[in-house]
C-alpha positions in Angstrom: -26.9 21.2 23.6 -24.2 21.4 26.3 -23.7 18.0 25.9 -23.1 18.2 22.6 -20.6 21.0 22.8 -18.9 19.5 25.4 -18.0 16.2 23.1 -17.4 18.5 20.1 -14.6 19.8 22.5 -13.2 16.3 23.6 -13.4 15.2 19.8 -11.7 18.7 18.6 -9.0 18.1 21.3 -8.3 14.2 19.9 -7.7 15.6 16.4 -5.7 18.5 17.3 -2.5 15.8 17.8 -0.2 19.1 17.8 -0.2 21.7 20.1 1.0 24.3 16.8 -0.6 24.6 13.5 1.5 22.9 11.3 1.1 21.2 7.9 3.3 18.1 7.8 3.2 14.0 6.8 4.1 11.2 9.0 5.7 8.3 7.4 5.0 4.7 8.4 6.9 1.6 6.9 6.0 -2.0 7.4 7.3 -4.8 5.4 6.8 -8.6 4.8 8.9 -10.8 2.8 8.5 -9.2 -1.1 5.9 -7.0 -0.2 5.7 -3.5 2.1 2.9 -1.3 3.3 3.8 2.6 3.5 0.8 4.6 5.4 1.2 8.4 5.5 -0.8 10.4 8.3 -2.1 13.2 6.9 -1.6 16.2 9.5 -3.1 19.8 8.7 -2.9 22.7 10.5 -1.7 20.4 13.8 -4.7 17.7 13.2 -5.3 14.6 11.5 -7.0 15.3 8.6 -6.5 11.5 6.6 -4.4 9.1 5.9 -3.0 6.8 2.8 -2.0 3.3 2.3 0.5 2.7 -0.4 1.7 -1.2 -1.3 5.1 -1.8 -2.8 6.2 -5.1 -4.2 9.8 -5.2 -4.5 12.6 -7.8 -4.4 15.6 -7.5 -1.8 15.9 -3.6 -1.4 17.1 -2.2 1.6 14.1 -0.4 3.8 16.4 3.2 2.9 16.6 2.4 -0.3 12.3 1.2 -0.4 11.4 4.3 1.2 13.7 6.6 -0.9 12.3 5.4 -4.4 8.9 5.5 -2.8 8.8 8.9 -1.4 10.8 10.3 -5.1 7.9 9.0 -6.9 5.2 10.3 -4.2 6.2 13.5 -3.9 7.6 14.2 -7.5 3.3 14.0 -8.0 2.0 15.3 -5.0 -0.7 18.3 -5.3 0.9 19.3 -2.3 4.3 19.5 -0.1 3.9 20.3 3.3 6.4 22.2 5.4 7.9 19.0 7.1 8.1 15.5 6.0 8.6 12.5 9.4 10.2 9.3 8.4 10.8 6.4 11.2 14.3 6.4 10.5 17.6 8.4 8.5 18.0 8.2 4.3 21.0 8.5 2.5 22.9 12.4 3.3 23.2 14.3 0.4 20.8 12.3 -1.7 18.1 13.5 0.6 19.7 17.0 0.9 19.8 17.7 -2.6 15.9 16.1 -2.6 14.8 18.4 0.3 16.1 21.8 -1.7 13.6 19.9 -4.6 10.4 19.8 -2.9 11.4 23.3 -1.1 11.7 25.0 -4.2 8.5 23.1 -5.5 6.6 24.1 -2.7 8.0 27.9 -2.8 9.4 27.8 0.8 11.1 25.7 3.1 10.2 21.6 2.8 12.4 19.4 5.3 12.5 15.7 6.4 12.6 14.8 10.5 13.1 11.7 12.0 11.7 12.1 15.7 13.5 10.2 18.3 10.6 11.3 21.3 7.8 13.5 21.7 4.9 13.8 19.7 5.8 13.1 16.2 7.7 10.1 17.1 4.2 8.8 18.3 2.7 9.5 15.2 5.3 7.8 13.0 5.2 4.8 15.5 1.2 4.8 15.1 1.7 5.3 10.8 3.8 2.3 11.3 1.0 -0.1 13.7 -1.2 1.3 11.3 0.7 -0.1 8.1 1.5 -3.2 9.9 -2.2 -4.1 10.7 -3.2 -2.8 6.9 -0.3 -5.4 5.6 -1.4 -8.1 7.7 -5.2 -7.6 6.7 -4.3 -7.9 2.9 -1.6 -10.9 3.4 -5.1 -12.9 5.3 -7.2 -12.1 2.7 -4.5 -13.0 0.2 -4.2 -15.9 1.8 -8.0 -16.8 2.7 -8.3 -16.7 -1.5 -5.2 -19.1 -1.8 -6.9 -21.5 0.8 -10.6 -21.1 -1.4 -8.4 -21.6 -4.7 -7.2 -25.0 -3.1 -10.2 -26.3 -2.1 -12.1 -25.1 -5.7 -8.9 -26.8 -7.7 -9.2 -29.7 -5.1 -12.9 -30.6 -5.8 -12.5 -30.1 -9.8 -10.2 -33.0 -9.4 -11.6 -35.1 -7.1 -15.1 -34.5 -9.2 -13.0 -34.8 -13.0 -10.7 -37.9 -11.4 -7.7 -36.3 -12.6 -4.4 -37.4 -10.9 -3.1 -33.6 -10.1 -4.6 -30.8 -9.4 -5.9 -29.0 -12.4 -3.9 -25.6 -12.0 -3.6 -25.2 -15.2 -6.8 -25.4 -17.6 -7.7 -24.7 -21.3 -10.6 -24.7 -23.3 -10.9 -24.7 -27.0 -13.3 -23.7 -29.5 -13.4 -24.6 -33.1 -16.1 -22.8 -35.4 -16.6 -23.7 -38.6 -18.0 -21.4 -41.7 -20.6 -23.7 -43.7 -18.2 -26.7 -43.1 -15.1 -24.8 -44.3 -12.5 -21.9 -43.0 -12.0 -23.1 -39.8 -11.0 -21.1 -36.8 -10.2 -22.3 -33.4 -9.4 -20.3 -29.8 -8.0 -21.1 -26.3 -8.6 -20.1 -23.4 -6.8 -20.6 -20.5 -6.8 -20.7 -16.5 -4.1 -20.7 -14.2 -5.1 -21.5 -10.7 -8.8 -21.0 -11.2 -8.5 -17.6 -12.8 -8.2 -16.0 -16.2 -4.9 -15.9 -17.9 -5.4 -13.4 -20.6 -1.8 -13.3 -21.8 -1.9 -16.9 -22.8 -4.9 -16.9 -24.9 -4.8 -17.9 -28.2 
């Protein structure tokens, strides 16, 4: 039993990541080519209580302007606001001001964004941030593990078929036939070994 106790303690004391009881989320940003990972550490009452991964596909928007849309859109949705909001770095002034008297009136008191330069909280944006980079670089692997089993699957069709290119593009049609008469045909098709629905016909 003391045991026990004694590692509740050490485990109670590696939650509480705050020494005051304070309801806020910590914003982590990590981005790759086209596509960005945003993980936001879920921190109740001055503990961890979860976290969320969010990907965003996007084209050449600026990280202030990626992380602006995305928090809009989060928060405009979110069952709950919590008294302070920590991004890794500054958005635009009075486009954030005017957002910030939003959520506070939303929430029915006082919402605010921080961006930590020390301490604490900067230490918990850092680790959103290692967090979202290791989450981003887990999907691009897989992503790229299927690419790589793709290859070789599309590789062996024409190898086994002896077609001169890779067969990335594939259909199949099907004619049926109603006592010799009204004929109706389909296609199917497959783009890089998987179903393209839109181009069925």
């Amino acid at each position: 039993r003391d045991k026990w106790l004694s590692l509740k303690s050490v485990l109670e004391k590696q939650k509480a990541v705050l020494p005051v009881s304070i309801d806020m989320d910590c914003v982590g940003v990590e981005r790759e080519a086209r596509l960005s990972c945003v993980q936001i550490l879920l921190v109740r009452h001055g503990k961890i209580t979860g976290q969320e991964y969010f990907m965003l596909e996007h084209e050449d928007a600026e990280n202030e302007e990626l992380l602006e849309t995305f928090l809009r859109s989060y928060y405009a949705k979110a069952a709950f606001i919590p008294e302070k909001i920590v991004l890794p770095f500054a958005l635009q002034g009075e486009d954030m001001k005017s957002f910030e008297a939003f959520l506070s009136q939303q929430k029915g008191s006082r919402a605010q964004f921080h961006v930590p330069q020390r301490g604490r909280e900067r230490q918990l944006v850092l680790l959103a941030a290692e967090n979202a980079r290791n989450h981003l670089e887990s999907l691009l692997l897989a992503e790229s593990k299927k690419k790589d089993d793709v290859e070789r699957l599309l590789q062996y069709v024409q190898k086994e078929l002896h077609l001169p290119v890779l067969p990335r593009r594939m259909e199949a049609f099907d004619i049926s036939n109603l006592d010799g008469t009204h004929s109706a045909g389909s296609m199917v098709v497959f783009t890089d070994a998987k179903p393209d629905n839109k181009e069925y016909r």
